[in-house]
Amino acid sequence: MKRLTLTLGLLTLAAALAACSGATAAPATEAPGPVGTPSGDSVTIVAKDMQFQPTTVTVKAGTAFEIVFDNQDGAPHNVAISDASGANVYKGEIVSSKKVTYSVPALAAGTYPFICEVHPDMKGTITAQ
């Protein structure tokens, strides 16, 4: 029993000395992000004067990307992307007078219309190539 107590005491002392000496543990490695995490590609879309600027955006096909959405209007807006059949592919949060970043999953090569769901006359096109 004395030997176990002595061993535990020495281990505790060694750990305390290592902490005081400024020794640091190896940094933890990050786990990979979930599928659909943006690869770093991003585009900016601005809502101003009840219009999108720009109205045409090009992204890399097969790669998740981000939309930096800057709503400069006082009215609420969002970016909702659909495919050629009109099925919803991505729907961003509706925001008023602020900038948000949307994480959009990878799109297959093609052309995708986007609108503001609050103001459907606000339109644009994303081309994935």
Short mmCIF file of C-alpha atoms in Angstrom, two decimals:
data_model
loop_
_atom_site.label_atom_id
_atom_site.label_comp_id
_atom_site.label_asym_id
_atom_site.label_seq_id
_atom_site.Cartn_x
_atom_site.Cartn_y
_atom_site.Cartn_z
CA MET A 1 0.00 0.00 0.00
CA LYS A 2 2.88 2.37 0.81
CA ARG A 3 4.37 1.68 -2.63
CA LEU A 4 1.07 2.57 -4.39
CA THR A 5 0.76 5.77 -2.37
CA LEU A 6 4.37 6.71 -3.13
CA THR A 7 3.89 6.03 -6.87
CA LEU A 8 0.71 8.12 -7.03
CA GLY A 9 2.43 10.92 -5.14
CA LEU A 10 5.38 10.93 -7.54
CA LEU A 11 3.06 10.97 -10.55
CA THR A 12 1.15 13.91 -9.10
CA LEU A 13 4.41 15.75 -8.38
CA ALA A 14 5.68 15.11 -11.93
CA ALA A 15 2.43 16.44 -13.42
CA ALA A 16 2.59 19.55 -11.25
CA LEU A 17 6.21 20.21 -12.22
CA ALA A 18 5.39 19.82 -15.92
CA ALA A 19 2.54 22.32 -15.57
CA CYS A 20 4.75 24.83 -13.79
CA SER A 21 7.59 24.50 -16.28
CA GLY A 22 5.47 25.82 -19.11
CA ALA A 23 5.34 22.48 -20.89
CA THR A 24 2.24 22.21 -22.99
CA ALA A 25 0.36 19.26 -24.27
CA ALA A 26 0.29 18.54 -27.97
CA PRO A 27 -2.60 20.38 -29.66
CA ALA A 28 -5.68 18.31 -30.27
CA THR A 29 -6.43 17.54 -33.87
CA GLU A 30 -9.76 18.70 -35.18
CA ALA A 31 -12.29 16.18 -36.35
CA PRO A 32 -13.32 16.62 -39.97
CA GLY A 33 -16.40 18.77 -40.47
CA PRO A 34 -19.74 17.37 -41.60
CA VAL A 35 -20.41 16.67 -45.24
CA GLY A 36 -21.44 19.90 -46.98
CA THR A 37 -19.04 22.10 -45.05
CA PRO A 38 -17.96 24.94 -47.32
CA SER A 39 -14.52 24.50 -48.85
CA GLY A 40 -13.64 28.15 -48.48
CA ASP A 41 -15.26 29.31 -51.73
CA SER A 42 -17.66 32.17 -51.19
CA VAL A 43 -19.70 34.69 -53.13
CA THR A 44 -21.31 37.91 -51.95
CA ILE A 45 -24.90 38.83 -52.73
CA VAL A 46 -26.27 42.21 -51.62
CA ALA A 47 -29.93 43.12 -51.22
CA LYS A 48 -30.29 46.84 -51.89
CA ASP A 49 -33.18 48.91 -53.21
CA MET A 50 -35.30 45.75 -53.41
CA GLN A 51 -32.88 44.09 -55.85
CA PHE A 52 -30.06 41.57 -55.67
CA GLN A 53 -26.57 42.73 -56.64
CA PRO A 54 -25.17 40.92 -58.54
CA THR A 55 -27.99 39.00 -60.15
CA THR A 56 -25.65 36.41 -61.69
CA VAL A 57 -23.18 34.37 -59.64
CA THR A 58 -20.85 31.52 -60.64
CA VAL A 59 -19.66 28.80 -58.24
CA LYS A 60 -17.66 25.61 -58.59
CA ALA A 61 -19.88 22.58 -59.28
CA GLY A 62 -19.70 19.73 -56.79
CA THR A 63 -18.21 21.93 -54.05
CA ALA A 64 -20.01 23.36 -51.03
CA PHE A 65 -19.75 27.14 -50.83
CA GLU A 66 -20.80 30.13 -48.77
CA ILE A 67 -23.01 33.04 -49.67
CA VAL A 68 -22.17 36.19 -47.74
CA PHE A 69 -25.59 37.82 -47.82
CA ASP A 70 -25.59 41.54 -47.06
CA ASN A 71 -29.10 42.89 -46.58
CA GLN A 72 -28.72 46.65 -46.88
CA ASP A 73 -32.48 47.26 -47.04
CA GLY A 74 -34.69 47.84 -44.03
CA ALA A 75 -37.02 45.14 -45.35
CA PRO A 76 -36.53 41.44 -44.57
CA HIS A 77 -34.87 39.34 -47.30
CA ASN A 78 -33.25 35.97 -47.87
CA VAL A 79 -31.76 33.87 -50.65
CA ALA A 80 -33.69 30.75 -51.65
CA ILE A 81 -32.16 28.56 -54.39
CA SER A 82 -34.18 26.13 -56.49
CA ASP A 83 -33.43 23.71 -59.29
CA ALA A 84 -34.85 23.74 -62.83
CA SER A 85 -38.01 21.93 -61.67
CA GLY A 86 -38.64 24.58 -59.00
CA ALA A 87 -37.73 22.26 -56.11
CA ASN A 88 -36.08 24.04 -53.20
CA VAL A 89 -32.32 23.30 -53.09
CA TYR A 90 -31.37 25.74 -50.32
CA LYS A 91 -33.25 28.30 -48.23
CA GLY A 92 -31.37 30.92 -46.23
CA GLU A 93 -32.61 32.56 -43.06
CA ILE A 94 -34.75 35.67 -43.56
CA VAL A 95 -32.90 38.68 -42.12
CA SER A 96 -33.43 42.44 -41.84
CA SER A 97 -30.63 44.98 -42.26
CA LYS A 98 -27.68 42.75 -41.49
CA LYS A 99 -25.00 40.53 -43.00
CA VAL A 100 -25.13 36.74 -42.63
CA THR A 101 -23.22 33.85 -44.12
CA TYR A 102 -25.16 30.97 -45.60
CA SER A 103 -23.47 27.56 -45.96
CA VAL A 104 -24.78 26.06 -49.20
CA PRO A 105 -24.29 22.38 -50.03
CA ALA A 106 -22.55 21.39 -53.26
CA LEU A 107 -24.58 21.93 -56.43
CA ALA A 108 -24.31 19.73 -59.51
CA ALA A 109 -23.28 21.51 -62.71
CA GLY A 110 -26.17 23.61 -63.99
CA THR A 111 -28.13 26.81 -63.59
CA TYR A 112 -30.12 27.54 -60.43
CA PRO A 113 -32.52 30.45 -60.00
CA PHE A 114 -32.60 32.20 -56.63
CA ILE A 115 -35.20 34.54 -55.18
CA CYS A 116 -36.07 36.37 -52.01
CA GLU A 117 -38.99 34.42 -50.55
CA VAL A 118 -40.44 37.59 -49.02
CA HIS A 119 -40.15 39.51 -52.32
CA PRO A 120 -40.31 36.95 -55.18
CA ASP A 121 -39.69 39.71 -57.76
CA MET A 122 -36.11 39.83 -56.46
CA LYS A 123 -34.39 37.25 -58.67
CA GLY A 124 -30.97 36.03 -59.68
CA THR A 125 -29.14 33.04 -61.12
CA ILE A 126 -26.38 30.82 -59.77
CA THR A 127 -24.37 28.89 -62.33
CA ALA A 128 -22.45 25.88 -61.01
CA GLN A 129 -19.66 24.87 -63.39
#
